[in-house]
Coordinates of C-alpha atoms in Angstrom, one line a residue:
Chain S
M1 CA -0.9 24.7 -6.9
R2 CA -4.3 23.2 -6.8
R3 CA -4.3 20.2 -4.5
I4 CA -6.8 17.4 -4.6
Y5 CA -7.0 14.8 -1.8
F6 CA -8.0 11.3 -2.8
D7 CA -6.6 9.4 0.2
Y8 CA -9.4 9.5 2.7
A9 CA -8.9 5.9 3.5
A10 CA -5.4 6.8 4.8
T11 CA -6.8 9.6 7.0
T12 CA -9.3 12.4 6.9
P13 CA -9.1 16.1 7.9
I14 CA -10.9 16.9 11.2
D15 CA -14.3 18.4 10.8
L16 CA -14.2 22.0 12.0
E17 CA -17.2 21.3 14.3
V18 CA -15.2 18.5 15.9
I19 CA -12.3 20.8 16.5
K20 CA -14.6 23.3 18.1
T21 CA -16.0 20.7 20.5
M22 CA -12.5 19.4 21.3
S23 CA -10.8 22.7 21.9
Q24 CA -12.2 23.5 25.3
Y25 CA -11.1 20.1 26.5
Y26 CA -7.5 21.2 26.0
T27 CA -7.8 24.4 28.0
K28 CA -10.9 25.0 30.2
T29 CA -12.0 21.4 30.8
F30 CA -8.5 20.0 31.1
G31 CA -9.0 17.8 34.2
N32 CA -8.2 14.2 34.6
P33 CA -11.5 12.3 34.4
S34 CA -10.2 10.0 37.2
S35 CA -10.1 12.9 39.6
I36 CA -13.0 13.3 41.9
H37 CA -13.1 17.1 42.0
Y38 CA -14.9 19.6 39.7
F39 CA -12.3 19.6 37.0
G40 CA -12.2 15.8 36.9
R41 CA -15.9 15.5 36.8
K42 CA -16.3 18.0 33.9
A43 CA -13.8 16.0 31.9
L44 CA -15.4 12.7 32.8
Y45 CA -18.7 14.1 31.5
G46 CA -17.1 14.7 28.1
I47 CA -15.9 11.1 28.0
E48 CA -19.2 9.6 29.0
K49 CA -21.1 11.7 26.6
S50 CA -18.9 10.5 23.8
R51 CA -19.3 6.9 25.0
Q52 CA -23.0 7.4 25.0
I53 CA -23.0 8.7 21.4
I54 CA -20.9 5.8 20.1
S55 CA -22.7 3.1 22.0
S56 CA -26.0 4.2 20.7
F57 CA -24.6 4.5 17.2
I58 CA -23.8 0.8 17.2
N59 CA -26.7 -0.3 19.4
A60 CA -24.4 -1.3 22.3
E61 CA -24.4 -0.7 26.0
L62 CA -22.2 1.9 27.6
D63 CA -19.8 -0.4 29.2
E64 CA -19.3 -2.4 26.1
I65 CA -17.1 0.4 24.6
V66 CA -13.4 0.6 25.5
F67 CA -11.5 3.6 24.2
T68 CA -8.1 2.9 22.7
S69 CA -5.4 4.8 20.9
G70 CA -6.7 3.8 17.5
G71 CA -7.5 0.9 15.1
T72 CA -4.2 -0.9 15.5
E73 CA -4.5 -1.0 19.3
S74 CA -8.1 -2.1 19.0
N75 CA -7.2 -5.0 16.7
N76 CA -4.2 -6.0 18.8
Y77 CA -6.4 -6.0 21.9
A78 CA -9.2 -8.0 20.3
L79 CA -6.9 -10.8 19.1
K80 CA -4.4 -11.0 22.0
G81 CA -7.0 -10.2 24.6
I82 CA -9.4 -13.0 23.5
I83 CA -6.7 -15.6 22.7
Y84 CA -4.8 -15.1 26.0
A85 CA -7.9 -15.2 28.1
N86 CA -9.3 -18.3 26.4
R87 CA -6.3 -20.6 26.1
N88 CA -8.1 -23.3 28.0
R89 CA -10.8 -23.2 25.3
G90 CA -8.6 -23.7 22.4
N91 CA -5.7 -22.5 20.3
H92 CA -7.1 -21.8 16.9
L93 CA -7.9 -18.5 15.2
I94 CA -9.5 -17.9 11.8
T95 CA -8.9 -14.8 9.7
S96 CA -8.7 -13.9 6.1
A97 CA -5.8 -13.4 3.7
I98 CA -6.6 -9.8 3.0
E99 CA -6.8 -8.3 6.5
H100 CA -5.0 -5.1 7.5
H101 CA -1.5 -5.4 8.8
S102 CA -2.7 -4.7 12.3
I103 CA -4.5 -8.0 12.2
I104 CA -2.0 -10.0 10.1
E105 CA 1.0 -9.1 12.2
P106 CA -0.6 -9.9 15.6
C107 CA -1.7 -13.2 14.0
K108 CA 1.9 -13.9 13.1
Y109 CA 3.0 -13.0 16.6
L110 CA 0.4 -15.4 18.0
Q111 CA 1.6 -18.1 15.7
R112 CA 5.0 -17.7 17.2
Q113 CA 3.3 -18.2 20.6
G114 CA 1.9 -21.5 19.5
I115 CA -1.5 -20.4 18.3
K116 CA -2.8 -22.0 15.0
V117 CA -4.0 -19.4 12.5
T118 CA -6.1 -20.1 9.4
Y119 CA -5.9 -17.5 6.7
L120 CA -9.0 -17.9 4.5
K121 CA -8.7 -17.4 0.8
V122 CA -10.9 -14.9 -0.9
D123 CA -12.5 -15.0 -4.4
K124 CA -11.4 -12.8 -7.3
Y125 CA -13.4 -9.9 -5.9
G126 CA -11.9 -10.2 -2.4
L127 CA -15.0 -11.8 -0.8
V128 CA -14.7 -14.4 2.0
D129 CA -17.1 -17.3 1.6
P130 CA -19.0 -17.8 4.8
Q131 CA -19.0 -21.6 4.0
D132 CA -15.2 -21.5 4.1
V133 CA -15.4 -20.0 7.6
K134 CA -17.8 -22.8 8.6
K135 CA -15.5 -25.5 7.3
A136 CA -12.4 -24.0 9.0
I137 CA -14.0 -24.1 12.5
T138 CA -12.7 -26.8 14.7
N139 CA -13.4 -27.6 18.3
K140 CA -10.2 -25.7 19.1
T141 CA -11.3 -22.5 17.4
V142 CA -11.6 -19.6 19.8
L143 CA -11.9 -16.5 17.6
I144 CA -12.8 -15.5 14.0
S145 CA -11.6 -12.1 12.8
I146 CA -12.8 -10.9 9.5
M147 CA -12.7 -7.2 8.5
Y148 CA -16.0 -5.4 7.7
A149 CA -14.6 -3.6 4.6
N150 CA -11.1 -3.8 3.1
N151 CA -8.9 -0.7 3.3
E152 CA -7.3 -1.3 -0.1
I153 CA -10.0 -2.6 -2.4
G154 CA -13.1 -1.6 -0.4
V155 CA -14.8 -4.9 -0.6
I156 CA -17.5 -5.4 2.0
Q157 CA -17.6 -8.8 3.7
P158 CA -20.7 -10.8 4.5
I159 CA -20.2 -10.0 8.2
K160 CA -23.8 -10.9 9.2
E161 CA -23.6 -14.4 7.8
I162 CA -20.2 -15.1 9.2
G163 CA -21.4 -13.8 12.6
R164 CA -24.3 -16.1 12.5
I165 CA -22.1 -19.1 11.8
A166 CA -19.7 -18.0 14.6
R167 CA -22.6 -17.7 17.0
D168 CA -24.0 -21.1 16.1
K169 CA -20.7 -22.7 16.7
G170 CA -20.0 -20.8 19.9
V171 CA -16.9 -19.0 18.6
Y172 CA -16.1 -15.4 19.3
F173 CA -16.3 -13.1 16.3
H174 CA -14.3 -9.9 15.8
T175 CA -14.6 -7.5 12.9
D176 CA -12.1 -4.8 12.0
A177 CA -14.5 -2.0 11.1
V178 CA -12.0 0.8 10.8
Q179 CA -12.7 1.5 7.2
S180 CA -16.4 1.3 7.3
F181 CA -17.1 2.9 10.7
G182 CA -19.2 6.1 10.2
H183 CA -19.7 5.2 6.5
L184 CA -21.8 2.0 6.7
P185 CA -24.5 0.9 9.2
T186 CA -22.8 -0.7 12.1
A187 CA -25.3 -2.0 14.5
V188 CA -23.5 -4.8 16.4
D189 CA -26.6 -6.8 17.1
E190 CA -27.5 -6.9 13.4
L191 CA -24.0 -7.7 12.4
N192 CA -23.8 -10.6 14.9
V193 CA -20.3 -9.4 16.1
D194 CA -18.8 -9.8 19.5
L195 CA -16.0 -7.4 19.1
L196 CA -15.6 -4.5 16.7
S197 CA -12.7 -2.1 16.1
A198 CA -13.0 1.5 15.0
S199 CA -10.7 4.5 14.6
S200 CA -11.7 8.1 14.8
H201 CA -9.4 9.7 12.2
K202 CA -11.1 7.8 9.4
L203 CA -14.3 9.7 10.0
Y204 CA -13.2 13.3 10.3
G205 CA -12.2 12.9 14.0
P206 CA -8.8 13.3 15.6
K207 CA -5.9 10.9 15.3
G208 CA -4.7 8.8 18.2
V209 CA -8.1 7.6 19.4
G210 CA -10.3 4.6 18.6
M211 CA -12.4 2.1 20.3
L212 CA -13.1 -1.6 20.7
Y213 CA -16.6 -2.8 21.2
I214 CA -16.6 -5.8 23.5
R215 CA -19.9 -7.6 24.0
K216 CA -20.9 -8.1 27.6
G217 CA -19.9 -11.4 29.1
M218 CA -16.8 -11.9 26.9
R219 CA -13.8 -13.4 28.6
I220 CA -11.0 -11.0 27.6
M221 CA -7.6 -10.0 29.1
S222 CA -6.8 -6.5 30.2
F223 CA -4.7 -4.8 27.5
M224 CA -2.9 -2.2 29.6
H225 CA -2.2 -2.8 33.2
G226 CA -2.1 0.3 35.5
G227 CA -5.0 2.5 36.7
D228 CA -8.6 1.3 36.6
Q229 CA -9.7 3.3 33.5
E230 CA -12.2 1.4 31.3
N231 CA -12.9 -1.0 34.2
G232 CA -9.3 -1.9 34.4
R233 CA -9.2 -3.2 30.8
R234 CA -7.2 -0.4 29.4
A235 CA -5.3 1.6 31.9
S236 CA -3.8 5.0 30.9
T237 CA -5.0 8.5 31.5
Y238 CA -7.8 9.3 29.2
N239 CA -7.1 11.2 25.9
V240 CA -10.0 13.5 26.8
P241 CA -10.0 15.8 23.8
G242 CA -9.5 12.9 21.5
I243 CA -12.3 10.9 22.9
V244 CA -14.6 13.9 22.9
G245 CA -13.7 14.6 19.3
F246 CA -14.3 11.0 18.3
G247 CA -17.8 11.2 19.8
K248 CA -18.6 14.4 17.9
A249 CA -17.3 12.9 14.7
V250 CA -19.5 9.9 15.1
E251 CA -22.5 12.2 15.8
L252 CA -21.8 14.1 12.6
A253 CA -21.3 10.8 10.6
R254 CA -24.5 9.5 11.9
D255 CA -26.4 12.5 10.6
K256 CA -24.6 12.7 7.3
M257 CA -24.1 9.1 6.5
G258 CA -27.0 8.6 4.2
D259 CA -26.4 11.6 2.0
E260 CA -22.7 11.1 1.9
R261 CA -23.1 7.5 0.8
R262 CA -25.3 8.5 -2.1
K263 CA -23.0 11.3 -3.2
L264 CA -19.8 9.3 -2.8
T265 CA -21.2 6.3 -4.6
S266 CA -22.0 8.4 -7.7
L267 CA -18.6 10.1 -7.7
R268 CA -16.9 6.8 -7.2
D269 CA -18.7 5.2 -10.1
K270 CA -18.0 8.2 -12.3
L271 CA -14.2 7.8 -11.5
I272 CA -14.3 4.1 -12.1
D273 CA -16.1 4.3 -15.4
G274 CA -14.0 7.2 -16.5
I275 CA -10.8 5.2 -15.9
L276 CA -12.0 1.9 -17.4
N277 CA -13.6 3.5 -20.4
N278 CA -10.9 6.0 -21.2
I279 CA -7.6 4.3 -20.4
E280 CA -6.9 1.0 -22.1
Q281 CA -5.5 -2.0 -20.2
T282 CA -7.0 -1.0 -16.9
R283 CA -9.0 -3.1 -14.5
L284 CA -11.1 -2.6 -11.4
N285 CA -9.8 -4.4 -8.3
G286 CA -12.4 -5.5 -5.8
H287 CA -16.2 -5.9 -6.2
P288 CA -18.1 -3.6 -8.6
F289 CA -21.0 -3.1 -6.1
T290 CA -20.2 -4.7 -2.8
R291 CA -17.6 -2.0 -2.0
L292 CA -17.2 1.0 0.1
P293 CA -18.9 4.1 -1.4
N294 CA -15.6 6.0 -1.5
N295 CA -13.2 3.4 -2.8
V296 CA -11.7 3.1 -6.2
N297 CA -8.9 0.7 -6.8
V298 CA -7.6 0.1 -10.4
S299 CA -4.6 -1.6 -11.9
V300 CA -3.0 0.1 -14.9
G301 CA -1.1 -2.3 -17.1
S302 CA 2.6 -1.8 -17.9
V303 CA 3.2 1.0 -15.5
E304 CA 4.4 1.0 -11.9
G305 CA 2.3 2.4 -9.1
E306 CA 4.8 4.6 -7.3
A307 CA 5.7 6.3 -10.5
L308 CA 2.0 6.9 -11.1
V309 CA 1.5 8.2 -7.6
L310 CA 4.4 10.6 -7.7
N311 CA 3.5 11.9 -11.2
L312 CA -0.1 12.5 -10.0
D313 CA 1.3 14.2 -6.9
M314 CA 3.3 16.6 -9.1
E315 CA 0.0 17.5 -10.7
G316 CA -1.6 18.1 -7.3
I317 CA -3.4 14.8 -7.0
A318 CA -2.8 12.7 -3.8
C319 CA -3.6 9.0 -4.0
S320 CA -1.9 5.7 -3.0
T321 CA -0.7 2.4 -4.5
G322 CA -0.3 -1.2 -3.5
S323 CA 3.0 -1.4 -5.3
A324 CA 5.9 -2.8 -3.5
C325 CA 8.0 0.2 -4.1
T326 CA 6.4 2.1 -1.3
S327 CA 7.4 -0.4 1.3
S328 CA 10.6 -2.1 2.2
S329 CA 9.3 -5.6 1.5
L330 CA 9.5 -5.3 -2.3
E331 CA 6.5 -7.5 -2.4
P332 CA 3.3 -5.9 -3.8
S333 CA 0.2 -5.7 -1.7
H334 CA -0.9 -9.0 -0.1
V335 CA -4.5 -8.0 -0.8
L336 CA -4.1 -7.7 -4.5
L337 CA -2.0 -10.9 -4.8
A338 CA -4.8 -12.7 -2.8
L339 CA -7.2 -11.7 -5.6
G340 CA -5.1 -13.6 -8.0
L341 CA -3.6 -10.5 -9.7
S342 CA -0.3 -10.9 -11.5
P343 CA 2.5 -9.2 -9.6
E344 CA 2.9 -6.8 -12.6
L345 CA -0.7 -5.7 -12.2
A346 CA -0.4 -5.5 -8.5
H347 CA 2.6 -3.2 -8.9
G348 CA 0.5 -1.0 -11.2
S349 CA -2.4 -0.5 -8.8
L350 CA -3.8 2.9 -7.8
R351 CA -6.2 3.6 -5.0
F352 CA -8.3 6.7 -4.9
T353 CA -10.5 7.2 -1.8
L354 CA -13.0 9.9 -1.9
G355 CA -14.5 11.8 1.0
R356 CA -16.7 14.6 2.4
Y357 CA -14.9 17.4 0.5
T358 CA -14.6 15.7 -2.9
K359 CA -16.0 17.7 -5.7
D360 CA -17.4 16.5 -9.0
E361 CA -14.9 18.6 -11.0
E362 CA -12.0 17.0 -9.2
I363 CA -13.0 13.7 -10.8
D364 CA -12.9 15.3 -14.3
Y365 CA -9.6 16.9 -13.6
T366 CA -8.1 13.6 -12.3
L367 CA -9.3 11.6 -15.3
D368 CA -7.7 14.1 -17.6
V369 CA -4.4 14.1 -15.7
L370 CA -4.3 10.4 -15.2
R371 CA -4.7 9.6 -18.9
R372 CA -1.8 11.9 -19.7
I373 CA 0.5 10.4 -17.1
V374 CA -0.3 6.9 -18.0
N375 CA 0.5 7.7 -21.7
K376 CA 3.8 9.3 -20.6
L377 CA 4.9 6.4 -18.4
R378 CA 3.8 3.8 -21.0
S379 CA 5.8 5.5 -23.7
M380 CA 8.9 4.7 -21.6
S381 CA 7.8 1.2 -20.5
P382 CA 9.4 -1.8 -22.1
L383 CA 6.3 -3.9 -21.1
Y384 CA 3.8 -1.8 -22.9
K385 CA 2.4 -3.0 -26.2
G386 CA -0.3 -0.8 -27.5
R387 CA -3.4 -2.3 -29.1
G388 CA -3.0 -2.6 -32.8
Chain G
M1 CA 8.6 12.6 -2.3
Q2 CA 9.9 11.3 0.9
G3 CA 13.7 11.0 0.8
Y4 CA 14.2 11.7 -2.9
S5 CA 16.8 14.2 -3.8
R6 CA 16.1 17.1 -6.2
K7 CA 18.3 15.4 -8.8
V8 CA 16.2 12.2 -8.5
I9 CA 13.0 14.1 -9.0
D10 CA 14.4 16.0 -11.9
H11 CA 15.5 12.8 -13.7
F12 CA 12.1 11.2 -12.9
R13 CA 10.2 14.1 -14.2
N14 CA 12.4 14.7 -17.3
P15 CA 14.1 11.4 -18.0
R16 CA 17.0 11.7 -20.5
N17 CA 17.5 9.4 -23.4
V18 CA 14.2 7.7 -23.3
G19 CA 13.2 5.4 -26.1
E20 CA 14.8 2.9 -28.5
I21 CA 17.6 2.9 -31.0
K22 CA 16.7 1.7 -34.5
E23 CA 19.7 -0.4 -35.1
P24 CA 21.4 -0.9 -31.8
N25 CA 24.5 -3.1 -31.5
G26 CA 23.9 -3.9 -27.9
I27 CA 20.7 -4.5 -26.0
G28 CA 20.5 -5.3 -22.3
R29 CA 17.3 -6.4 -20.6
V30 CA 17.3 -6.8 -16.9
G31 CA 14.8 -7.0 -14.0
N32 CA 11.6 -8.7 -13.6
P33 CA 8.0 -7.5 -13.5
L34 CA 7.5 -9.6 -10.4
C35 CA 9.9 -7.3 -8.5
G36 CA 8.3 -4.2 -10.0
D37 CA 11.1 -3.2 -12.3
V38 CA 12.3 -4.0 -15.8
M39 CA 14.9 -2.0 -17.8
V40 CA 15.9 -2.3 -21.4
L41 CA 19.0 -0.5 -22.5
Y42 CA 20.0 0.1 -26.1
L43 CA 23.5 0.9 -27.2
K44 CA 25.1 2.3 -30.4
I45 CA 28.8 1.7 -30.2
E46 CA 31.2 3.0 -32.8
K47 CA 34.9 2.3 -32.6
G48 CA 34.6 1.3 -28.9
V49 CA 32.8 4.5 -28.0
I50 CA 29.2 4.6 -26.9
V51 CA 27.8 7.2 -29.3
D52 CA 24.1 6.7 -28.5
I53 CA 22.2 5.2 -25.6
R54 CA 18.5 4.9 -24.9
F55 CA 16.4 3.2 -22.3
K56 CA 12.9 2.0 -21.5
T57 CA 12.0 1.3 -17.9
F58 CA 9.0 -0.1 -16.0
G59 CA 9.5 0.8 -12.4
C60 CA 9.3 3.3 -9.6
C61 CA 10.7 6.8 -9.4
A62 CA 14.1 5.6 -8.3
A63 CA 14.3 3.0 -11.1
I64 CA 13.4 5.6 -13.7
A65 CA 15.8 8.2 -12.3
T66 CA 18.6 5.6 -12.1
S67 CA 18.0 4.6 -15.7
S68 CA 18.1 8.2 -16.9
M69 CA 21.2 9.0 -14.9
I70 CA 23.3 6.0 -16.2
T71 CA 22.5 7.0 -19.8
E72 CA 23.9 10.4 -19.1
L73 CA 27.0 9.1 -17.4
V74 CA 27.7 6.6 -20.1
K75 CA 27.0 8.6 -23.3
G76 CA 30.2 9.4 -25.1
K77 CA 32.4 7.1 -23.0
T78 CA 34.5 4.2 -24.2
I79 CA 33.4 0.7 -23.3
D80 CA 36.1 0.4 -20.7
E81 CA 35.2 3.7 -19.2
A82 CA 31.6 2.7 -19.1
L83 CA 32.3 -0.6 -17.4
K84 CA 34.0 1.3 -14.6
I85 CA 30.7 3.1 -13.7
S86 CA 29.3 1.4 -10.7
N87 CA 25.8 1.6 -9.2
Q88 CA 27.4 3.6 -6.4
A89 CA 28.6 6.2 -8.9
V90 CA 25.0 6.4 -10.3
T91 CA 23.6 6.8 -6.8
D92 CA 26.1 9.5 -6.0
A93 CA 25.4 11.3 -9.2
L94 CA 21.8 11.4 -8.2
G95 CA 22.6 12.8 -4.8
G96 CA 21.8 9.6 -3.1
L97 CA 18.8 7.3 -2.8
P98 CA 16.6 6.3 0.2
S99 CA 18.0 3.1 1.7
I100 CA 15.0 1.0 0.6
K101 CA 15.6 2.1 -3.0
R102 CA 19.3 1.3 -3.2
H103 CA 18.5 -1.9 -5.0
C104 CA 17.0 0.2 -7.9
S105 CA 20.5 1.6 -8.6
V106 CA 21.7 -1.9 -9.4
L107 CA 19.3 -2.0 -12.3
G108 CA 21.1 0.5 -14.4
E109 CA 24.5 -1.0 -13.9
Q110 CA 23.2 -4.5 -14.7
A111 CA 21.4 -3.3 -17.8
L112 CA 24.6 -1.6 -19.0
R113 CA 26.7 -4.6 -18.4
A114 CA 24.1 -6.8 -20.1
A115 CA 24.0 -4.5 -23.1
I116 CA 27.8 -4.4 -23.4
R117 CA 27.9 -8.2 -23.1
D118 CA 25.3 -8.4 -25.9
Y119 CA 27.4 -6.1 -27.9
H120 CA 30.5 -8.3 -27.5
K121 CA 28.4 -11.3 -28.3
K122 CA 27.2 -9.8 -31.5
A123 CA 30.9 -8.9 -32.1
T124 CA 29.9 -6.4 -34.8
D125 CA 32.4 -3.9 -33.6
G126 CA 34.9 -3.2 -30.9
I127 CA 36.8 -6.5 -30.6
Q128 CA 39.6 -5.7 -33.0
D129 CA 42.6 -7.7 -31.9
D130 CA 44.1 -10.0 -29.4
E131 CA 45.4 -7.2 -27.4
R132 CA 42.0 -5.9 -26.8
L133 CA 40.7 -9.4 -26.0
N134 CA 43.4 -9.9 -23.4
K135 CA 42.7 -6.6 -21.9
M136 CA 39.1 -7.5 -21.7
K137 CA 39.9 -10.8 -20.1
K138 CA 41.8 -9.0 -17.4
N139 CA 39.3 -6.3 -16.9
K140 CA 37.8 -6.8 -13.5
H141 CA 34.4 -5.4 -14.4
Y142 CA 34.2 -7.6 -17.5
K143 CA 35.1 -10.6 -15.5
N144 CA 32.4 -9.9 -13.0
Q145 CA 29.9 -10.1 -15.8
Y146 CA 30.9 -13.7 -16.2
A147 CA 30.9 -14.5 -12.6
A148 CA 28.1 -17.1 -13.1
Q149 CA 30.0 -18.8 -15.9
N150 CA 33.2 -20.7 -15.3
K151 CA 36.5 -19.7 -16.6
K152 CA 36.3 -22.4 -19.3
S153 CA 33.2 -21.0 -20.9
L154 CA 34.6 -17.5 -20.6
N155 CA 37.6 -18.5 -22.6
K156 CA 35.4 -20.4 -25.0
S157 CA 33.1 -17.4 -25.5
I158 CA 36.1 -15.1 -26.1
K159 CA 37.5 -17.7 -28.6
N160 CA 34.2 -17.8 -30.4
Q161 CA 34.2 -14.1 -30.6
R162 CA 37.7 -14.1 -32.0
D163 CA 36.8 -16.8 -34.5
S164 CA 33.8 -14.9 -35.7
I165 CA 35.8 -11.8 -36.5

């Protein structure tokens, strides 16, 4: 069966060039970078080359990059690392209501430890108002963490402005850039961020590797205690092939980013227009323009998301939903609810995320299949009342 | 299709008895769009036997499959037999459901009970004599339906039904 992948925000396939670069680090250059001998030095060279590519990509210094096991670890490290190391400065953290679970859950954990957390509301497009950030800052505020781009609805936050406010007030600013890294410009000095999380498998690199950018001079706790890897901040034997692959993936992303953005934006808008114009009672979630070039998130009235996703899957189309029925919580996506969507519409949400291998004809096929499936499910939905 | 049995997928893909009945004598509407599932069940009962059953469901794969399965299990059964069908029986007939989807199986049972309750309320058919009423009163499943109400109102509602015949 023909299979179409529209879930690049969940993960991406590794680019073959990345695999090629990585493979020798499993076999020939297998040494432990912490070893002083030839094998160790060769492996260390791979790590440092990768560090060099990534730091120059974000305009940072070499020792401002800490390799981690991925986005979740980077986010956990940023929040806990800063909060624990700065308890004498305050006990307040500001974030938004639509962060990824790897921010929300550490925040809840910190709340149980006595930290006060402000979850900023967003507008109907999912945007955080920098003025709200400003108002929320107190003399106890240690850290602000606002994501660069949202994983569900793709909305891009005004990071620069928020960063400027944070800097003015002397508060640390972290951004979860997992979804945008390698897809949007990410120069840390322009974004005014002090910490930035990224993950390799969202940009055609291997899974299980990511990084946290930590601006020089930050007071931050060590995340893993053990060996002296990453200046003692993150002990654990280096995931050499992973880190090397991450570096290669960033290199490719750097070179392809401009063209890819243009191509994806036009495919994205074709899919959005196709859905909104051809299927009644649908709406776009997120911002029409200030959104990731590859993100489409729509709500389809009177049908449930999981039923849509499984029906599409049976036709060879892979996408995702913010409906509750894919999780054990039974509550629909916190992001969609934060936009003010009714639970019914939140349950009927569909996310298509496009990528490097998406073809124009796949959009046509999907529009065709989707319309058919929506009709089928609506014909059995007690909530559906057709127009006229 | 993580954790869904072949049977579930089959009923999800080709749901049985979808739609409405023109002149139903029992309708049950349960669930809530807030929770992501709503089911409406239509019954046609003749001489105490469910001769036709249709459903419409807004919900996930498990909700749709459960709805479809309960209509298959119930069709052609007497009311008493139908009331004995539990959500577990529906789940079993589907070859099981993933644990986080168990709650979906309740939807079918609830809709069926609500529809039969509606049927009794309408009292257009079925309640023929005191013997049947008494039997109904003693019926465990029927009683459960009125768990929320107290005994007094149960007796009252049965009396009302009797009076209306």
